[in-house]
CSV table of C-alpha atoms in Angstrom, one decimal:
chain,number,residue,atom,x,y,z
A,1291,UNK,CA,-32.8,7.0,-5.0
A,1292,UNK,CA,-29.5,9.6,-5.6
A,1293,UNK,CA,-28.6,9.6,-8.8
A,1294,UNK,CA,-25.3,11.7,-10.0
A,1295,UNK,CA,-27.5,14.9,-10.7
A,1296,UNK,CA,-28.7,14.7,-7.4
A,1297,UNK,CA,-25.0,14.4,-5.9
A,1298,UNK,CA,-24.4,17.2,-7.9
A,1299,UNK,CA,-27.2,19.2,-6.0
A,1300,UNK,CA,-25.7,18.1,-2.9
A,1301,UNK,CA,-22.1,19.6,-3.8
A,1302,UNK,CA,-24.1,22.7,-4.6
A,1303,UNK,CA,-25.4,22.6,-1.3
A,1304,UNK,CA,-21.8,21.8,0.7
A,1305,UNK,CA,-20.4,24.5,-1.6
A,1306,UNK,CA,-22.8,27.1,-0.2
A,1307,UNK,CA,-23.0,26.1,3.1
A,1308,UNK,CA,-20.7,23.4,4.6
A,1309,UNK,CA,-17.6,24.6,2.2
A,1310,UNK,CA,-18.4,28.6,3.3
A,1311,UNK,CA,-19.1,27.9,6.9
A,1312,UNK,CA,-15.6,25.7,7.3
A,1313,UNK,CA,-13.7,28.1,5.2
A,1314,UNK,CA,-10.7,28.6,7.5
A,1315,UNK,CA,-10.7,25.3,8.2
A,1316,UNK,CA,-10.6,24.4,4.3
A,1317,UNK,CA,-7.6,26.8,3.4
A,1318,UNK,CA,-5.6,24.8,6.3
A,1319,UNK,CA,-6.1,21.9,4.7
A,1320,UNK,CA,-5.0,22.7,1.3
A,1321,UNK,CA,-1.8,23.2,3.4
A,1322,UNK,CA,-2.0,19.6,3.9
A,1323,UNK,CA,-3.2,17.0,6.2
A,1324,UNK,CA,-2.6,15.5,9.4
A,1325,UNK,CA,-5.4,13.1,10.9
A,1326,UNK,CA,-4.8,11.7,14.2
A,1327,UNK,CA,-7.1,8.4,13.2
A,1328,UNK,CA,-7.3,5.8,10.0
A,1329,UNK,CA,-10.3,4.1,9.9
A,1330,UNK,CA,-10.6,1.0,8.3
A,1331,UNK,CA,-13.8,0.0,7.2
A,1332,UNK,CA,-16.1,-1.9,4.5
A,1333,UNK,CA,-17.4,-0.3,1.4
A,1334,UNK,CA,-21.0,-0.9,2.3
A,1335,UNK,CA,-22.9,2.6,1.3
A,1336,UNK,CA,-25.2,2.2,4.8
A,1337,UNK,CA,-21.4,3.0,7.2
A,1338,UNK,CA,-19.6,5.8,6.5
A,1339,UNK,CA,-17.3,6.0,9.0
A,1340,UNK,CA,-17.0,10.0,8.9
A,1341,UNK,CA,-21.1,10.1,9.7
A,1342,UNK,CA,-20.7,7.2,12.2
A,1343,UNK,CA,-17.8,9.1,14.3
A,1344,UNK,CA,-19.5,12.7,13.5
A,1345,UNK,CA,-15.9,13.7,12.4
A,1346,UNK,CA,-14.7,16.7,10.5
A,1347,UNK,CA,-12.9,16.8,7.0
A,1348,UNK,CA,-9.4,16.3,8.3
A,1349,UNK,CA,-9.7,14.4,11.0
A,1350,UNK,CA,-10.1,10.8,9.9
A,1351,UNK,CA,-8.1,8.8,7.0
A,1352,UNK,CA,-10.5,6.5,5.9
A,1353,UNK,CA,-10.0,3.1,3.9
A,1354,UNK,CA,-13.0,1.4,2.7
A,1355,UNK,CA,-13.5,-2.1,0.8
A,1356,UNK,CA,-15.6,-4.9,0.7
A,1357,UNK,CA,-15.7,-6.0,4.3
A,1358,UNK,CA,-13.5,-4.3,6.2
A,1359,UNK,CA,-10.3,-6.6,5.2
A,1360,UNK,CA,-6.8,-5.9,5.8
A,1361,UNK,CA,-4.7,-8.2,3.4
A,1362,UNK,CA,-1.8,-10.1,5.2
A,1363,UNK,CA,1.6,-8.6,4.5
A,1364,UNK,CA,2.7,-9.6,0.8
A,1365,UNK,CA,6.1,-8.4,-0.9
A,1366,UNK,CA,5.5,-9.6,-4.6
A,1367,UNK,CA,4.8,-7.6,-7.7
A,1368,UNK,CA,0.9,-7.3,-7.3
A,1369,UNK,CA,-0.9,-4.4,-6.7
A,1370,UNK,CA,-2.3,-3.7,-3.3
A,1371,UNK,CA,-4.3,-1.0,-2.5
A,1372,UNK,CA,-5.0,-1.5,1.1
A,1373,UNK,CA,-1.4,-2.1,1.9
A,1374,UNK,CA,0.0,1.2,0.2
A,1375,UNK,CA,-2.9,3.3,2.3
A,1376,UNK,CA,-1.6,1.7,5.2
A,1377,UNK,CA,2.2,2.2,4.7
A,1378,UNK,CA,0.8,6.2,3.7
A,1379,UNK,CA,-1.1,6.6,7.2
A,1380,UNK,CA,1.3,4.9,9.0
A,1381,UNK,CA,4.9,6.0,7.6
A,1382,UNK,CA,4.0,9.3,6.3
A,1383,UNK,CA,1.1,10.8,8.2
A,1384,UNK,CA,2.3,8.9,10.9
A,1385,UNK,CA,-1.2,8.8,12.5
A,1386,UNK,CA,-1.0,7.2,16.3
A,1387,UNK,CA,-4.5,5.0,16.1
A,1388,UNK,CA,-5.6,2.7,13.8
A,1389,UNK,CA,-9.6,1.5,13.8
A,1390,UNK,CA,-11.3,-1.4,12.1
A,1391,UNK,CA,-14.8,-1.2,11.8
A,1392,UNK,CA,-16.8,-3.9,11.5
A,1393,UNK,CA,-20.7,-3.6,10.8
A,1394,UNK,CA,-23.3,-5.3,10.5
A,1395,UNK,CA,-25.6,-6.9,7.2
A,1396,UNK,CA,-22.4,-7.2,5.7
A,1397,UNK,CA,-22.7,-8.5,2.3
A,1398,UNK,CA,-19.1,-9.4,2.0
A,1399,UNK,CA,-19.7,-11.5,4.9
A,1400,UNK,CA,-22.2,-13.2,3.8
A,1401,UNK,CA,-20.4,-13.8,0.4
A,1402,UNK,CA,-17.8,-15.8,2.7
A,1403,UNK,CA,-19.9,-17.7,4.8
A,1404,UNK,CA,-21.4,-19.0,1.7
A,1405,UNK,CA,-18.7,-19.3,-0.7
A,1406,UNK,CA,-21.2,-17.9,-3.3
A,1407,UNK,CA,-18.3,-16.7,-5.2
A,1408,UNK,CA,-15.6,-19.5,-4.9
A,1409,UNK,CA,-14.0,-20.8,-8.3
A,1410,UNK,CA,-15.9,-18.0,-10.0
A,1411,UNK,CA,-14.0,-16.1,-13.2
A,1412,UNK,CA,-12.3,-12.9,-12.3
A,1413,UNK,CA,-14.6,-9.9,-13.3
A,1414,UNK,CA,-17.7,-12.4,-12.5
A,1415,UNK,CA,-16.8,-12.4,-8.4
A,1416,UNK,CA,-13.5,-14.3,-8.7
A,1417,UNK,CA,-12.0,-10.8,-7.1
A,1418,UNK,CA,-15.1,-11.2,-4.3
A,1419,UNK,CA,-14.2,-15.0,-3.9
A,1420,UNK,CA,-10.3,-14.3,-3.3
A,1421,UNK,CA,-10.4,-10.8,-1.5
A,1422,UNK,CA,-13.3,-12.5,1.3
A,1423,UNK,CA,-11.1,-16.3,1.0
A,1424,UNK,CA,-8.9,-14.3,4.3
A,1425,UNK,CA,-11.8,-15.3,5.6
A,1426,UNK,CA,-11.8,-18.8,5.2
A,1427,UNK,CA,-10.0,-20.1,8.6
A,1428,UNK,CA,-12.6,-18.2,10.7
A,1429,UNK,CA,-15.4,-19.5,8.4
A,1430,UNK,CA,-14.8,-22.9,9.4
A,1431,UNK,CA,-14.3,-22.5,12.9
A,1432,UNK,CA,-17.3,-20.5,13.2
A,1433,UNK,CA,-19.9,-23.2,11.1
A,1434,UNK,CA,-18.5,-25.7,13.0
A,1435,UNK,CA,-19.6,-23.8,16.3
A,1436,UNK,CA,-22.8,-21.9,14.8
A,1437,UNK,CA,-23.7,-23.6,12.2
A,1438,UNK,CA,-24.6,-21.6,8.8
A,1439,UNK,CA,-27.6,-19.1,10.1
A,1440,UNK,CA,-28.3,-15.7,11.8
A,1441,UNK,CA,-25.6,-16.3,14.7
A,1442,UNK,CA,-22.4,-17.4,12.4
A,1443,UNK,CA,-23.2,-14.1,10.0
A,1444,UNK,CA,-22.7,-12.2,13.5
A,1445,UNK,CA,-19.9,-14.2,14.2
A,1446,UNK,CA,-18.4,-13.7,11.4
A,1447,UNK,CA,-19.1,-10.1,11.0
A,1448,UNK,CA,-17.1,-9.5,14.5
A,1449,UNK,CA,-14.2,-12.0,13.3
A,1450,UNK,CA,-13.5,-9.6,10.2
A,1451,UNK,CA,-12.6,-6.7,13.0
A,1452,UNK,CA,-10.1,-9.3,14.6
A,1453,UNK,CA,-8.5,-10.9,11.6
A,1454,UNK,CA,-7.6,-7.8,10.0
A,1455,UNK,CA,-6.2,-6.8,13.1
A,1456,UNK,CA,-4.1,-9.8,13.0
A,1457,UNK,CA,-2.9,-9.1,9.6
A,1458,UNK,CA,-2.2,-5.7,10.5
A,1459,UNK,CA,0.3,-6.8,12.9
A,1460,UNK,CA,2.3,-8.7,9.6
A,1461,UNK,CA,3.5,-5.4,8.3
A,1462,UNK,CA,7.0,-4.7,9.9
A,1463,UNK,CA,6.5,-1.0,10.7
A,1464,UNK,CA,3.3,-2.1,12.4
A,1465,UNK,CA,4.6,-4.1,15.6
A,1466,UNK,CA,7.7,-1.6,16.1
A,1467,UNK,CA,5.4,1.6,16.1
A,1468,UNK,CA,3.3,-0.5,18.5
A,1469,UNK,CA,6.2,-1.6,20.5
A,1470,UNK,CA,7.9,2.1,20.9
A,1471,UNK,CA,4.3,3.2,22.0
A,1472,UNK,CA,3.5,5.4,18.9
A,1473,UNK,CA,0.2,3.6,18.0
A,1474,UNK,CA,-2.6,2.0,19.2
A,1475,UNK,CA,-4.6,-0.4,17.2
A,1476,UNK,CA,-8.5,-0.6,17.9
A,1477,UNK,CA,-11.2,-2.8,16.6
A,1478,UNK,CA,-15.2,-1.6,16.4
A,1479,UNK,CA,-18.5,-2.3,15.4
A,1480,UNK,CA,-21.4,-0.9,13.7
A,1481,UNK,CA,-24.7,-2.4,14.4
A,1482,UNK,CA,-26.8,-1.3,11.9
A,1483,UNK,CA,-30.3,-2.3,13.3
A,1484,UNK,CA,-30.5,-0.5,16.0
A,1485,UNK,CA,-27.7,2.0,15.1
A,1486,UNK,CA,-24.9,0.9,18.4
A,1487,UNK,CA,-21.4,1.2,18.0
A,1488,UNK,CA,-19.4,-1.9,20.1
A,1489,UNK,CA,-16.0,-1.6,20.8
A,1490,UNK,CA,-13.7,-4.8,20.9
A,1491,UNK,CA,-11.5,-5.2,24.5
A,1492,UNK,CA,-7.8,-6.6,24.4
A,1493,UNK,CA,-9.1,-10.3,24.6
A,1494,UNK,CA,-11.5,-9.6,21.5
A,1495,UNK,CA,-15.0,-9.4,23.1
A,1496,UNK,CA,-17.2,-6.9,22.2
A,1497,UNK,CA,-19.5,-4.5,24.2
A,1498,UNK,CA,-21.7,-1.4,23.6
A,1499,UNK,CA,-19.2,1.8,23.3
């Protein structure tokens, strides 16, 4: 298993050969960035959404948290760490697509569809319990169609892609960057079994990419 001595041997080995080989493209972007992509996606060590998409450094602003969740539009005092990523992307980077990407053997998913977590303390999964909760409305529409088992975890997983897409569309800037054609909003997901990436249509279905 890698250990923080072996992630230092791997920066040894990106600063001798990926660092050196990209060198030109590295001084560029210590000029600054300009992706043309933010990708959404959960914190799950198994998706990385840069080895996924084969992208380079650069080329992808990348959010990650425990399933893939984008928070509803909220103006209070809190803090909120997915909302401030978005309003960077989308009001100063100004990137023109937006991807959620769902995967599969989600733990956070799972964590929702059983409620493992609900009414626990904060700093013993209270902040699990209430960040999956957005969940909650899906969760019981989906049991009540599936049931609990292999096919509502599924369901569920894809359902994270569309309600984050919903809440997206809370955030004012969203709708009127949308609206004056400067960004497209796209939902995906990562099958981890068998390693297939599935692309979600306008009316929410899914199919092989």
């Amino acid at each position: 298993m890698t250990d923080f001595n072996a992630l230092l041997t791997g920066y040894h080995r990106f600063r001798h050969n990926g660092y050196s080989e990209q060198r030109e493209r590295w001084d560029e972007l210590s000029e600054g960035q300009s992706p043309k992509v933010m990708v959404i996606a959960c914190s799950d060590s198994r998706v990385d959404p840069a080895q996924v998409f084969d992208t380079s450094p650069g080329e992808v602003f990348v959010v990650r948290n425990v399933a893939n969740l984008v928070p509803p539009f909220e103006n209070d005092s809190g803090r909120h760490g997915v909302s401030a990523a978005l309003e960077f992307a989308v009001t100063q980077l100004e990137v023109p697509e937006i991807v959620v990407l769902g995967h599969g053997a989600c733990g956070g998913v799972h964590a929702a569809l059983t409620q493992r977590f609900k009414g626990a303390p904060a700093g013993r999964g209270g902040f699990i319990g209430h960040w999956v909760d957005m969940l909650d409305e899906a969760r019981e529409r989906i049991i009540a169609e599936h049931g609990t088992g292999a096919e509502a975890i599924h369901a569920l997983e894809l359902e994270t892609v569309r309600v984050s897409i919903a809440n997206l569309r809370t955030f004012p800037c969203i709708p009127e960057r949308e609206a004056a054609g400067k960004l497209r909003i796209h939902g995906a997901y990562f099958a981890i079994r068998d390693g297939v990436l599935h692309v979600m249509d306008d009316d929410g279905a899914f199919a092989p990419a």
